[in-house]
PDB file of C-alpha atoms and ligand atoms in Angstrom:
ATOM      1  CA  MET A   1      -7.536  35.283  -4.742  1.00 36.00           C
ATOM      2  CA  MET A   2      -3.726  35.091  -3.836  1.00 35.00           C
ATOM      3  CA  LYS A   3      -4.848  33.356  -0.796  1.00 42.00           C
ATOM      4  CA  LEU A   4      -7.202  30.935  -2.862  1.00 43.00           C
ATOM      5  CA  PHE A   5      -3.594  30.760  -5.157  1.00 37.00           C
ATOM      6  CA  ASN A   6      -1.560  29.829  -2.581  1.00 39.00           C
ATOM      7  CA  LYS A   7      -4.144  27.529  -1.174  1.00 44.00           C
ATOM      8  CA  ILE A   8      -4.133  25.645  -4.436  1.00 45.00           C
ATOM      9  CA  LEU A   9      -0.582  25.632  -4.687  1.00 41.00           C
ATOM     10  CA  ILE A  10       0.051  23.971  -1.371  1.00 42.00           C
ATOM     11  CA  GLY A  11      -2.865  21.761  -2.633  1.00 44.00           C
ATOM     12  CA  VAL A  12      -0.877  20.445  -5.028  1.00 45.00           C
ATOM     13  CA  ALA A  13       2.609  20.195  -3.842  1.00 42.00           C
ATOM     14  CA  GLY A  14       0.682  18.210  -1.257  1.00 45.00           C
ATOM     15  CA  PHE A  15      -0.830  15.956  -4.014  1.00 47.00           C
ATOM     16  CA  GLY A  16       2.470  15.581  -6.062  1.00 43.00           C
ATOM     17  CA  ALA A  17       3.916  14.290  -2.263  1.00 44.00           C
ATOM     18  CA  LEU A  18       0.678  11.580  -1.558  1.00 47.00           C
ATOM     19  CA  ALA A  19       1.612  10.546  -5.288  1.00 44.00           C
ATOM     20  CA  GLY A  20       5.214  10.219  -4.219  1.00 42.00           C
ATOM     21  CA  ILE A  21       3.765   8.108  -1.281  1.00 43.00           C
ATOM     22  CA  ALA A  22       1.630   6.094  -3.564  1.00 46.00           C
ATOM     23  CA  LEU A  23       5.491   4.983  -5.670  1.00 39.00           C
ATOM     24  CA  ALA A  24       7.139   4.373  -2.827  1.00 44.00           C
ATOM     25  CA  GLY A  25       4.534   1.896  -1.619  1.00 54.00           C
ATOM     26  CA  ASP A  26       1.869   3.503   1.036  1.00 63.00           C
ATOM     27  CA  GLU A  27       1.644   0.502   3.765  1.00 66.00           C
ATOM     28  CA  ARG A  28      -1.916   1.868   4.708  1.00 65.00           C
ATOM     29  CA  VAL A  29      -3.316   1.241   1.081  1.00 69.00           C
ATOM     30  CA  LYS A  30      -3.823  -2.227  -0.014  1.00 67.00           C
ATOM     31  CA  GLU A  31      -2.405  -3.406  -3.547  1.00 65.00           C
ATOM     32  CA  HIS A  32      -4.831  -4.427  -6.258  1.00 71.00           C
ATOM     33  CA  THR A  33      -3.563  -5.493  -9.697  1.00 72.00           C
ATOM     34  CA  GLY A  34      -4.295  -3.619 -13.105  1.00 82.00           C
ATOM     35  CA  PRO A  35      -5.794  -0.405 -13.674  1.00 90.00           C
ATOM     36  CA  SER A  36      -7.842   0.810 -10.968  1.00 94.00           C
ATOM     37  CA  SER A  37     -10.558   1.493 -13.365  1.00 95.00           C
ATOM     38  CA  ASN A  38     -10.716   1.176 -17.672  1.00 95.00           C
ATOM     39  CA  ILE A  39     -12.060   4.547 -18.127  1.00 95.00           C
ATOM     40  CA  ALA A  40      -9.371   7.489 -19.774  1.00 93.00           C
ATOM     41  CA  TRP A  41     -11.080  10.877 -19.723  1.00 93.00           C
ATOM     42  CA  ASP A  42      -9.746  11.737 -23.697  1.00 94.00           C
ATOM     43  CA  VAL A  43     -11.764  14.022 -25.791  1.00 95.00           C
ATOM     44  CA  PRO A  44     -13.900  11.440 -27.294  1.00 96.00           C
ATOM     45  CA  GLN A  45     -14.433   9.577 -23.858  1.00 96.00           C
ATOM     46  CA  LEU A  46     -15.529  12.934 -22.494  1.00 96.00           C
ATOM     47  CA  LEU A  47     -17.655  14.128 -25.590  1.00 96.00           C
ATOM     48  CA  PHE A  48     -19.796  10.811 -25.623  1.00 98.00           C
ATOM     49  CA  VAL A  49     -20.780  11.277 -22.163  1.00 97.00           C
ATOM     50  CA  LEU A  50     -21.825  15.132 -23.029  1.00 96.00           C
ATOM     51  CA  GLY A  51     -23.903  13.988 -25.600  1.00 98.00           C
ATOM     52  CA  GLY A  52     -26.103  11.567 -23.445  1.00 98.00           C
ATOM     53  CA  ASP A  53     -30.038  11.693 -23.914  1.00 98.00           C
ATOM     54  CA  PRO A  54     -31.642  12.952 -20.676  1.00 98.00           C
ATOM     55  CA  GLU A  55     -35.219  11.642 -22.136  1.00 98.00           C
ATOM     56  CA  ARG A  56     -34.300   8.489 -22.858  1.00 98.00           C
ATOM     57  CA  GLY A  57     -32.448   8.001 -19.484  1.00 98.00           C
ATOM     58  CA  LYS A  58     -35.754   8.696 -17.741  1.00 97.00           C
ATOM     59  CA  GLU A  59     -37.268   5.925 -19.927  1.00 97.00           C
ATOM     60  CA  LEU A  60     -34.885   3.640 -18.730  1.00 97.00           C
ATOM     61  CA  ASN A  61     -34.850   4.596 -15.016  1.00 97.00           C
ATOM     62  CA  THR A  62     -38.417   3.579 -15.237  1.00 96.00           C
ATOM     63  CA  LYS A  63     -37.666   0.350 -17.214  1.00 97.00           C
ATOM     64  CA  MET A  64     -34.542  -0.820 -15.345  1.00 97.00           C
ATOM     65  CA  MET A  65     -36.120   1.072 -11.999  1.00 96.00           C
ATOM     66  CA  CYS A  66     -33.613   2.401 -10.446  1.00 97.00           C
ATOM     67  CA  TYR A  67     -35.647   4.687  -8.407  1.00 95.00           C
ATOM     68  CA  THR A  68     -37.284   1.694  -6.481  1.00 95.00           C
ATOM     69  CA  CYS A  69     -33.346   1.948  -4.490  1.00 95.00           C
ATOM     70  CA  HIS A  70     -31.891   5.523  -5.748  1.00 96.00           C
ATOM     71  CA  GLY A  71     -35.687   7.161  -4.970  1.00 93.00           C
ATOM     72  CA  LYS A  72     -37.327   9.326  -6.859  1.00 86.00           C
ATOM     73  CA  GLU A  73     -35.758  12.139  -8.412  1.00 91.00           C
ATOM     74  CA  GLY A  74     -32.127  10.275  -6.978  1.00 96.00           C
ATOM     75  CA  VAL A  75     -32.957  11.286  -3.237  1.00 96.00           C
ATOM     76  CA  SER A  76     -31.918   7.489  -2.237  1.00 94.00           C
ATOM     77  CA  ALA A  77     -34.850   5.007  -0.302  1.00 83.00           C
ATOM     78  CA  ALA A  78     -31.898   3.963   2.565  1.00 89.00           C
ATOM     79  CA  ARG A  79     -29.320   5.795   4.350  1.00 90.00           C
ATOM     80  CA  ASN A  80     -26.355   3.571   3.906  1.00 92.00           C
ATOM     81  CA  TRP A  81     -27.090   3.812   0.043  1.00 95.00           C
ATOM     82  CA  PRO A  82     -26.363   7.012  -2.152  1.00 97.00           C
ATOM     83  CA  SER A  83     -28.285   9.678  -3.621  1.00 97.00           C
ATOM     84  CA  ILE A  84     -27.118   9.987  -6.937  1.00 97.00           C
ATOM     85  CA  ALA A  85     -29.380  13.166  -7.494  1.00 96.00           C
ATOM     86  CA  GLY A  86     -27.435  16.244  -9.102  1.00 95.00           C
ATOM     87  CA  GLN A  87     -24.373  13.696  -9.976  1.00 95.00           C
ATOM     88  CA  LYS A  88     -22.006  15.008 -12.516  1.00 95.00           C
ATOM     89  CA  ALA A  89     -22.779  12.870 -15.300  1.00 96.00           C
ATOM     90  CA  ASN A  90     -18.949  11.977 -16.132  1.00 96.00           C
ATOM     91  CA  TYR A  91     -19.196  10.237 -12.432  1.00 96.00           C
ATOM     92  CA  THR A  92     -22.320   8.541 -12.338  1.00 97.00           C
ATOM     93  CA  TYR A  93     -21.543   7.308 -15.682  1.00 98.00           C
ATOM     94  CA  LYS A  94     -17.708   6.107 -14.615  1.00 97.00           C
ATOM     95  CA  MET A  95     -19.449   4.530 -11.897  1.00 98.00           C
ATOM     96  CA  LEU A  96     -21.617   2.139 -14.107  1.00 98.00           C
ATOM     97  CA  ILE A  97     -18.310   1.427 -16.332  1.00 98.00           C
ATOM     98  CA  ASP A  98     -16.839   0.506 -13.011  1.00 97.00           C
ATOM     99  CA  TYR A  99     -19.344  -1.674 -11.853  1.00 97.00           C
ATOM    100  CA  ARG A 100     -19.457  -3.455 -15.112  1.00 97.00           C
ATOM    101  CA  ASP A 101     -15.578  -4.098 -15.619  1.00 96.00           C
ATOM    102  CA  GLU A 102     -15.943  -5.544 -12.050  1.00 95.00           C
ATOM    103  CA  LYS A 103     -13.298  -2.398 -10.662  1.00 95.00           C
ATOM    104  CA  ARG A 104     -15.995  -1.873  -7.901  1.00 94.00           C
ATOM    105  CA  VAL A 105     -16.802  -5.361  -6.355  1.00 92.00           C
ATOM    106  CA  ASP A 106     -15.311  -6.357  -3.199  1.00 89.00           C
ATOM    107  CA  THR A 107     -17.579  -3.658  -1.420  1.00 88.00           C
ATOM    108  CA  GLU A 108     -20.642  -5.335   0.589  1.00 86.00           C
ATOM    109  CA  THR A 109     -23.639  -4.096  -1.673  1.00 91.00           C
ATOM    110  CA  SER A 110     -21.669  -3.682  -5.073  1.00 93.00           C
ATOM    111  CA  SER A 111     -22.909  -6.813  -6.328  1.00 93.00           C
ATOM    112  CA  LEU A 112     -26.559  -5.048  -6.938  1.00 93.00           C
ATOM    113  CA  MET A 113     -25.060  -2.785  -8.960  1.00 97.00           C
ATOM    114  CA  VAL A 114     -22.991  -5.347 -11.142  1.00 96.00           C
ATOM    115  CA  LYS A 115     -25.129  -7.343 -12.031  1.00 96.00           C
ATOM    116  CA  LEU A 116     -27.514  -4.418 -13.562  1.00 97.00           C
ATOM    117  CA  ALA A 117     -24.296  -2.894 -15.001  1.00 98.00           C
ATOM    118  CA  LYS A 118     -23.628  -5.768 -17.040  1.00 97.00           C
ATOM    119  CA  THR A 119     -27.124  -5.359 -18.724  1.00 98.00           C
ATOM    120  CA  MET A 120     -26.428  -1.749 -19.778  1.00 98.00           C
ATOM    121  CA  SER A 121     -24.947  -0.749 -23.038  1.00 98.00           C
ATOM    122  CA  GLU A 122     -22.705   2.284 -22.629  1.00 98.00           C
ATOM    123  CA  GLN A 123     -25.312   4.566 -24.343  1.00 98.00           C
ATOM    124  CA  ASP A 124     -28.231   3.301 -22.099  1.00 98.00           C
ATOM    125  CA  MET A 125     -25.099   4.558 -18.720  1.00 98.00           C
ATOM    126  CA  ALA A 126     -24.758   8.024 -20.591  1.00 98.00           C
ATOM    127  CA  ASP A 127     -28.172   8.906 -21.124  1.00 98.00           C
ATOM    128  CA  ILE A 128     -29.024   7.645 -17.424  1.00 98.00           C
ATOM    129  CA  ALA A 129     -25.847   9.280 -16.174  1.00 98.00           C
ATOM    130  CA  ALA A 130     -27.444  12.867 -18.333  1.00 98.00           C
ATOM    131  CA  TYR A 131     -30.983  11.940 -16.397  1.00 98.00           C
ATOM    132  CA  TYR A 132     -30.245  12.069 -12.775  1.00 97.00           C
ATOM    133  CA  ALA A 133     -27.139  15.107 -13.379  1.00 96.00           C
ATOM    134  CA  SER A 134     -31.060  17.006 -14.712  1.00 96.00           C
ATOM    135  CA  PHE A 135     -31.754  16.923 -10.892  1.00 96.00           C
ATOM    136  CA  PRO A 136     -30.646  19.393  -8.296  1.00 95.00           C
ATOM    137  CA  LEU A 137     -27.768  17.567  -5.142  1.00 94.00           C
ATOM    138  CA  PRO A 138     -30.036  15.925  -2.427  1.00 95.00           C
ATOM    139  CA  PRO A 139     -31.705  18.632   0.302  1.00 94.00           C
ATOM    140  CA  ALA A 140     -29.577  18.606   3.227  1.00 94.00           C
ATOM    141  CA  THR A 141     -30.648  16.637   6.209  1.00 92.00           C
ATOM    142  CA  ARG A 142     -29.580  16.477   9.833  1.00 92.00           C
ATOM    143  CA  PRO A 143     -27.740  12.814  10.889  1.00 93.00           C
ATOM    144  CA  LYS A 144     -26.588  12.259  14.199  1.00 93.00           C
ATOM    145  CA  LEU A 145     -22.857  10.812  13.370  1.00 95.00           C
ATOM    146  CA  ALA A 146     -20.650  13.786  14.865  1.00 96.00           C
ATOM    147  CA  SER A 147     -20.924  16.650  17.701  1.00 96.00           C
ATOM    148  CA  LYS A 148     -20.932  20.516  16.419  1.00 95.00           C
ATOM    149  CA  GLU A 149     -17.549  20.126  18.074  1.00 97.00           C
ATOM    150  CA  ALA A 150     -16.280  17.300  16.339  1.00 97.00           C
ATOM    151  CA  VAL A 151     -17.559  19.252  12.822  1.00 97.00           C
ATOM    152  CA  GLN A 152     -16.074  22.322  14.260  1.00 97.00           C
ATOM    153  CA  LYS A 153     -12.386  20.375  14.038  1.00 97.00           C
ATOM    154  CA  ILE A 154     -12.396  19.273  10.236  1.00 97.00           C
ATOM    155  CA  ILE A 155     -13.241  22.650   8.921  1.00 97.00           C
ATOM    156  CA  PRO A 156      -9.647  23.198   8.221  1.00 97.00           C
ATOM    157  CA  LEU A 157      -9.192  20.094   6.289  1.00 97.00           C
ATOM    158  CA  LEU A 158     -11.995  21.138   3.535  1.00 96.00           C
ATOM    159  CA  THR A 159      -9.914  24.965   3.023  1.00 95.00           C
ATOM    160  CA  ASP A 160      -6.396  24.024   4.094  1.00 96.00           C
ATOM    161  CA  GLY A 161      -5.994  19.932   4.293  1.00 97.00           C
ATOM    162  CA  ASP A 162      -3.368  18.790   6.894  1.00 97.00           C
ATOM    163  CA  GLY A 163       0.287  19.231   5.455  1.00 95.00           C
ATOM    164  CA  LYS A 164       1.850  16.801   8.340  1.00 96.00           C
ATOM    165  CA  ARG A 165      -0.154  14.406   7.177  1.00 95.00           C
ATOM    166  CA  MET A 166       0.136  15.075   3.295  1.00 92.00           C
ATOM    167  CA  LEU A 167      -3.492  15.622   2.856  1.00 97.00           C
ATOM    168  CA  PRO A 168      -4.743  18.078   0.566  1.00 96.00           C
ATOM    169  CA  PRO A 169      -7.887  20.036   1.300  1.00 96.00           C
ATOM    170  CA  CYS A 170     -11.322  18.471   0.198  1.00 95.00           C
ATOM    171  CA  PHE A 171     -11.857  21.853  -1.902  1.00 93.00           C
ATOM    172  CA  LEU A 172      -8.775  21.124  -3.753  1.00 92.00           C
ATOM    173  CA  CYS A 173     -10.724  18.527  -5.905  1.00 93.00           C
ATOM    174  CA  HIS A 174     -14.510  18.851  -4.537  1.00 94.00           C
ATOM    175  CA  GLU A 175     -15.228  22.404  -4.320  1.00 88.00           C
ATOM    176  CA  SER A 176     -17.218  23.874  -1.953  1.00 83.00           C
ATOM    177  CA  GLY A 177     -18.909  19.584  -2.064  1.00 84.00           C
ATOM    178  CA  ARG A 178     -20.264  20.362  -5.544  1.00 82.00           C
ATOM    179  CA  SER A 179     -18.859  18.510  -8.497  1.00 72.00           C
ATOM    180  CA  GLY A 180     -15.093  19.838  -8.575  1.00 67.00           C
ATOM    181  CA  ASP A 181     -12.720  19.717 -11.347  1.00 69.00           C
ATOM    182  CA  GLY A 182     -14.033  18.791 -15.180  1.00 70.00           C
ATOM    183  CA  ARG A 183     -13.606  14.593 -15.353  1.00 82.00           C
ATOM    184  CA  ASP A 184     -13.914  12.466 -12.616  1.00 85.00           C
ATOM    185  CA  THR A 185     -15.091  14.642  -8.906  1.00 93.00           C
ATOM    186  CA  PRO A 186     -18.155  13.902  -7.839  1.00 95.00           C
ATOM    187  CA  ALA A 187     -20.459  16.169  -5.778  1.00 95.00           C
ATOM    188  CA  ILE A 188     -20.748  15.001  -2.028  1.00 96.00           C
ATOM    189  CA  LEU A 189     -22.925  17.608  -1.024  1.00 95.00           C
ATOM    190  CA  GLY A 190     -26.166  16.760   0.405  1.00 95.00           C
ATOM    191  CA  GLN A 191     -25.075  12.963  -0.172  1.00 96.00           C
ATOM    192  CA  ARG A 192     -26.465  10.549   2.819  1.00 96.00           C
ATOM    193  CA  ALA A 193     -24.440  10.568   5.698  1.00 97.00           C
ATOM    194  CA  GLU A 194     -24.164   6.554   6.423  1.00 97.00           C
ATOM    195  CA  TYR A 195     -23.667   6.073   2.961  1.00 97.00           C
ATOM    196  CA  PHE A 196     -20.456   8.789   2.891  1.00 98.00           C
ATOM    197  CA  ARG A 197     -19.113   7.057   6.263  1.00 98.00           C
ATOM    198  CA  LYS A 198     -19.049   3.209   4.680  1.00 97.00           C
ATOM    199  CA  THR A 199     -17.447   4.702   1.348  1.00 97.00           C
ATOM    200  CA  MET A 200     -15.021   5.970   3.232  1.00 98.00           C
ATOM    201  CA  GLN A 201     -14.413   3.792   5.212  1.00 97.00           C
ATOM    202  CA  GLU A 202     -14.184   1.369   2.251  1.00 96.00           C
ATOM    203  CA  TYR A 203     -11.771   3.602   0.537  1.00 96.00           C
ATOM    204  CA  LYS A 204      -9.834   3.377   3.889  1.00 96.00           C
ATOM    205  CA  ASN A 205     -10.048  -0.546   3.990  1.00 94.00           C
ATOM    206  CA  GLY A 206      -9.182  -0.876   0.275  1.00 93.00           C
ATOM    207  CA  SER A 207     -12.677  -2.488  -0.884  1.00 94.00           C
ATOM    208  CA  ARG A 208     -13.511   0.357  -2.987  1.00 96.00           C
ATOM    209  CA  HIS A 209     -10.262   0.645  -5.176  1.00 95.00           C
ATOM    210  CA  ASN A 210     -11.905   2.288  -8.596  1.00 95.00           C
ATOM    211  CA  ASP A 211     -10.391   5.487  -7.513  1.00 95.00           C
ATOM    212  CA  ILE A 212      -7.998   6.393  -9.900  1.00 93.00           C
ATOM    213  CA  TYR A 213      -4.596   7.425  -9.201  1.00 91.00           C
ATOM    214  CA  ALA A 214      -5.961   5.971  -5.607  1.00 94.00           C
ATOM    215  CA  ARG A 215      -6.344   9.603  -4.758  1.00 93.00           C
ATOM    216  CA  MET A 216      -9.187   8.584  -1.943  1.00 96.00           C
ATOM    217  CA  ARG A 217      -7.693   5.923  -0.706  1.00 96.00           C
ATOM    218  CA  HIS A 218      -4.839   7.501   0.426  1.00 96.00           C
ATOM    219  CA  ILE A 219      -6.666  10.704   1.783  1.00 97.00           C
ATOM    220  CA  SER A 220      -9.154   8.336   3.561  1.00 97.00           C
ATOM    221  CA  ALA A 221      -5.830   6.087   5.187  1.00 97.00           C
ATOM    222  CA  ALA A 222      -4.751   8.957   6.474  1.00 97.00           C
ATOM    223  CA  LEU A 223      -8.242  10.449   8.018  1.00 98.00           C
ATOM    224  CA  SER A 224      -9.254   8.672  12.113  1.00 98.00           C
ATOM    225  CA  ASN A 225     -12.763   7.195  11.788  1.00 98.00           C
ATOM    226  CA  GLU A 226     -14.157  10.423  14.111  1.00 98.00           C
ATOM    227  CA  GLU A 227     -13.148  12.503  11.313  1.00 98.00           C
ATOM    228  CA  ILE A 228     -14.509  10.350   8.681  1.00 98.00           C
ATOM    229  CA  ASP A 229     -17.646  10.725  10.874  1.00 98.00           C
ATOM    230  CA  ALA A 230     -17.606  14.316  11.269  1.00 98.00           C
ATOM    231  CA  LEU A 231     -17.158  14.791   7.205  1.00 98.00           C
ATOM    232  CA  ALA A 232     -20.296  12.975   6.821  1.00 98.00           C
ATOM    233  CA  GLN A 233     -22.337  14.839   8.953  1.00 97.00           C
ATOM    234  CA  TYR A 234     -20.818  18.244   7.251  1.00 96.00           C
ATOM    235  CA  PHE A 235     -21.210  17.494   3.936  1.00 96.00           C
ATOM    236  CA  ALA A 236     -25.193  15.660   4.483  1.00 96.00           C
ATOM    237  CA  GLN A 237     -26.004  18.764   6.595  1.00 94.00           C
ATOM    238  CA  MET A 238     -24.338  22.066   4.823  1.00 87.00           C
ATOM    239  CA  LYS A 239     -26.592  23.299   1.585  1.00 74.00           C
TER     240      LYS A 239
HETATM  241  C1  LIG B   1     -31.825  -2.913  -5.699  1.00 80.21           C
HETATM  242  C2  LIG B   1     -31.062  -1.336  -5.317  1.00 80.21           C
HETATM  243  C3  LIG B   1     -30.521  -0.458  -6.227  1.00 80.21           C
HETATM  244  C4  LIG B   1     -30.953  -0.509  -7.807  1.00 80.21           C
HETATM  245  C5  LIG B   1     -32.312  -1.429  -7.879  1.00 80.21           C
HETATM  246  C6  LIG B   1     -30.337   0.443  -8.272  1.00 80.21           C
HETATM  247  N1  LIG B   1     -29.177   0.129  -7.750  1.00 80.21           N
HETATM  248 FE1  LIG B   1     -27.404   1.639  -7.909  1.00 80.21          FE
HETATM  249  N2  LIG B   1     -26.465   1.330  -5.948  1.00 80.21           N
HETATM  250  C7  LIG B   1     -27.199   0.549  -4.517  1.00 80.21           C
HETATM  251  C8  LIG B   1     -26.270   0.799  -4.125  1.00 80.21           C
HETATM  252  C9  LIG B   1     -26.246  -0.195  -2.643  1.00 80.21           C
HETATM  253  C10 LIG B   1     -24.998   1.118  -4.433  1.00 80.21           C
HETATM  254  C11 LIG B   1     -23.629   1.653  -3.466  1.00 80.21           C
HETATM  255  C12 LIG B   1     -22.966  -0.299  -4.057  1.00 80.21           C
HETATM  256  C13 LIG B   1     -21.561  -0.198  -3.455  1.00 80.21           C
HETATM  257  O1  LIG B   1     -21.720  -0.442  -2.447  1.00 80.21           O
HETATM  258  O2  LIG B   1     -20.883  -0.114  -4.450  1.00 80.21           O
HETATM  259  C14 LIG B   1     -25.468   1.711  -5.246  1.00 80.21           C
HETATM  260  C15 LIG B   1     -24.274   2.703  -6.222  1.00 80.21           C
HETATM  261  C16 LIG B   1     -24.690   2.733  -7.313  1.00 80.21           C
HETATM  262  C17 LIG B   1     -23.913   4.107  -8.158  1.00 80.21           C
HETATM  263  C18 LIG B   1     -22.582   5.094  -7.049  1.00 80.21           C
HETATM  264  C19 LIG B   1     -22.908   6.101  -6.928  1.00 80.21           C
HETATM  265  C20 LIG B   1     -21.732   6.470  -6.041  1.00 80.21           C
HETATM  266  O3  LIG B   1     -22.145   8.091  -5.273  1.00 80.21           O
HETATM  267  O4  LIG B   1     -20.883   6.274  -6.048  1.00 80.21           O
HETATM  268  C21 LIG B   1     -24.520   4.694  -9.177  1.00 80.21           C
HETATM  269  C22 LIG B   1     -24.143   5.826 -10.107  1.00 80.21           C
HETATM  270  C23 LIG B   1     -25.784   3.795  -8.896  1.00 80.21           C
HETATM  271  N3  LIG B   1     -26.027   3.243  -7.800  1.00 80.21           N
HETATM  272  C24 LIG B   1     -26.367   4.162 -10.107  1.00 80.21           C
HETATM  273  C25 LIG B   1     -28.214   3.201 -10.809  1.00 80.21           C
HETATM  274  C26 LIG B   1     -28.247   3.236 -11.552  1.00 80.21           C
HETATM  275  C27 LIG B   1     -28.354   4.303 -12.964  1.00 80.21           C
HETATM  276  C28 LIG B   1     -30.063   2.104 -11.590  1.00 80.21           C
HETATM  277  C29 LIG B   1     -31.045   1.823 -12.340  1.00 80.21           C
HETATM  278  C30 LIG B   1     -29.787   1.472 -13.724  1.00 80.21           C
HETATM  279  C31 LIG B   1     -29.086   1.962  -9.791  1.00 80.21           C
HETATM  280  N4  LIG B   1     -28.003   2.023  -9.722  1.00 80.21           N
HETATM  281  C32 LIG B   1     -30.251   0.596  -9.803  1.00 80.21           C
HETATM  282  C33 LIG B   1     -28.356  -0.795  -5.358  1.00 80.21           C
HETATM  283  C34 LIG B   1     -29.486   0.115  -6.056  1.00 80.21           C
HETATM  284  C1  LIG B   2      -6.915  15.367  -5.345  1.00 80.21           C
HETATM  285  C2  LIG B   2      -8.328  15.354  -5.156  1.00 80.21           C
HETATM  286  C3  LIG B   2      -9.554  15.163  -4.293  1.00 80.21           C
HETATM  287  C4  LIG B   2      -9.327  15.278  -2.802  1.00 80.21           C
HETATM  288  C5  LIG B   2      -8.318  16.096  -2.486  1.00 80.21           C
HETATM  289  C6  LIG B   2     -10.452  14.727  -2.276  1.00 80.21           C
HETATM  290  N1  LIG B   2     -11.075  14.160  -2.863  1.00 80.21           N
HETATM  291 FE1  LIG B   2     -12.849  13.219  -2.651  1.00 80.21          FE
HETATM  292  N2  LIG B   2     -12.907  12.109  -4.596  1.00 80.21           N
HETATM  293  C7  LIG B   2     -11.912  12.605  -5.196  1.00 80.21           C
HETATM  294  C8  LIG B   2     -11.979  11.199  -6.637  1.00 80.21           C
HETATM  295  C9  LIG B   2     -11.626  11.882  -7.746  1.00 80.21           C
HETATM  296  C10 LIG B   2     -13.528  10.599  -6.265  1.00 80.21           C
HETATM  297  C11 LIG B   2     -14.181   9.287  -7.520  1.00 80.21           C
HETATM  298  C12 LIG B   2     -13.222   8.408  -7.389  1.00 80.21           C
HETATM  299  C13 LIG B   2     -13.463   6.944  -7.931  1.00 80.21           C
HETATM  300  O1  LIG B   2     -13.841   7.143  -8.864  1.00 80.21           O
HETATM  301  O2  LIG B   2     -14.310   5.932  -6.996  1.00 80.21           O
HETATM  302  C14 LIG B   2     -13.480  11.003  -5.224  1.00 80.21           C
HETATM  303  C15 LIG B   2     -14.877  10.648  -4.292  1.00 80.21           C
HETATM  304  C16 LIG B   2     -14.972  10.714  -3.358  1.00 80.21           C
HETATM  305  C17 LIG B   2     -16.197  10.105  -2.372  1.00 80.21           C
HETATM  306  C18 LIG B   2     -16.920   9.112  -2.793  1.00 80.21           C
HETATM  307  C19 LIG B   2     -18.549   9.912  -3.380  1.00 80.21           C
HETATM  308  C20 LIG B   2     -19.497   9.050  -3.690  1.00 80.21           C
HETATM  309  O3  LIG B   2     -20.625   9.439  -4.048  1.00 80.21           O
HETATM  310  O4  LIG B   2     -19.236   7.795  -3.491  1.00 80.21           O
HETATM  311  C21 LIG B   2     -16.549  11.138  -1.064  1.00 80.21           C
HETATM  312  C22 LIG B   2     -17.003  10.611  -0.095  1.00 80.21           C
HETATM  313  C23 LIG B   2     -15.389  11.835  -0.869  1.00 80.21           C
HETATM  314  N3  LIG B   2     -14.560  11.830  -2.316  1.00 80.21           N
HETATM  315  C24 LIG B   2     -15.226  12.851  -0.106  1.00 80.21           C
HETATM  316  C25 LIG B   2     -13.868  13.299   0.295  1.00 80.21           C
HETATM  317  C26 LIG B   2     -13.302  14.122   1.434  1.00 80.21           C
HETATM  318  C27 LIG B   2     -13.814  14.383   2.361  1.00 80.21           C
HETATM  319  C28 LIG B   2     -12.013  14.622   0.990  1.00 80.21           C
HETATM  320  C29 LIG B   2     -11.309  16.216   2.174  1.00 80.21           C
HETATM  321  C30 LIG B   2     -10.736  15.343   3.759  1.00 80.21           C
HETATM  322  C31 LIG B   2     -11.755  14.557  -0.225  1.00 80.21           C
HETATM  323  N4  LIG B   2     -12.429  13.337  -0.648  1.00 80.21           N
HETATM  324  C32 LIG B   2     -10.849  14.863  -0.951  1.00 80.21           C
HETATM  325  C33 LIG B   2     -10.954  13.559  -5.683  1.00 80.21           C
HETATM  326  C34 LIG B   2     -10.685  13.850  -3.913  1.00 80.21           C
END
């Protein structure tokens, strides 16, 4: 217990230091004007998403044909497209709002989602988020992005982070790869490895910049490409 607590403290201290870098100007992270997202997770906002109707979400999924790309039951049809099964409703909702508000707009394939999100009401978004949250997380797969040795090497990053690079442990926020903290941290377990790699690279080069406080931009910028591949492999193959 104490050990875990210490780890969390170290993680929080590490994250505080990260925020410090952001203030001082982290040259690895591209600046963007305006807030990274218009979402504020206050109580009314949390209650609104919590009230999403999965039955209506199911009908919308059929009508809007989300399943043609994200797959039946949320396991994506293409390897570099995201699976959204079992995802925390808050995160799915935030992504749809960010696409609608053109906060997640500069990546290669985001325009597909921007166009769709602009046709949705906030109630539609909450309902569809509740529908996808009702599925289990995607099943484990065996992609071939990294060797066994490379995967072994990134294990300490999950639980301890790396103080020298001011990297907080992944599990500080993404508990065991599942949904994590109560607000906006996504589940990453079972995510398509190719999409995982792509989105981490997009945080790293700043084309994805809808993460509040630039948390994932700072973290990705401190990781090597080999580490990103190994992390993508790890989360895809774990169960
Ligand atoms: C034509 C294919 C297509 C359709 C139809 C589609 N999506 Fe997407 N979706 C994508 C792609 C590709 C991405 C990744 C885009 C990017 O790089 O930002 C994505 C991203 C997302 C994300 C972000 C996932 C994450 O892990 O960050 C969510 C949530 C999402 N879509 C929900 C939906 C919903 C709900 C619908 C139906 C209303 C839908 N999508 C319809 C292709 C599609
Ligand atoms: C300080 C908390 C925190 C830590 C530590 C953290 N993450 Fe994240 N992560 C987040 C948040 C919050 C988001 C959602 C950001 C957004 O809105 O785009 C996220 C998003 C992601 C995504 C995108 C998921 C998707 O479906 O598009 C991936 C992949 C990811 N994190 C991997 C990692 C890995 C790997 C580590 C460890 C090296 C890590 N994260 C450490 C908070 C964290």
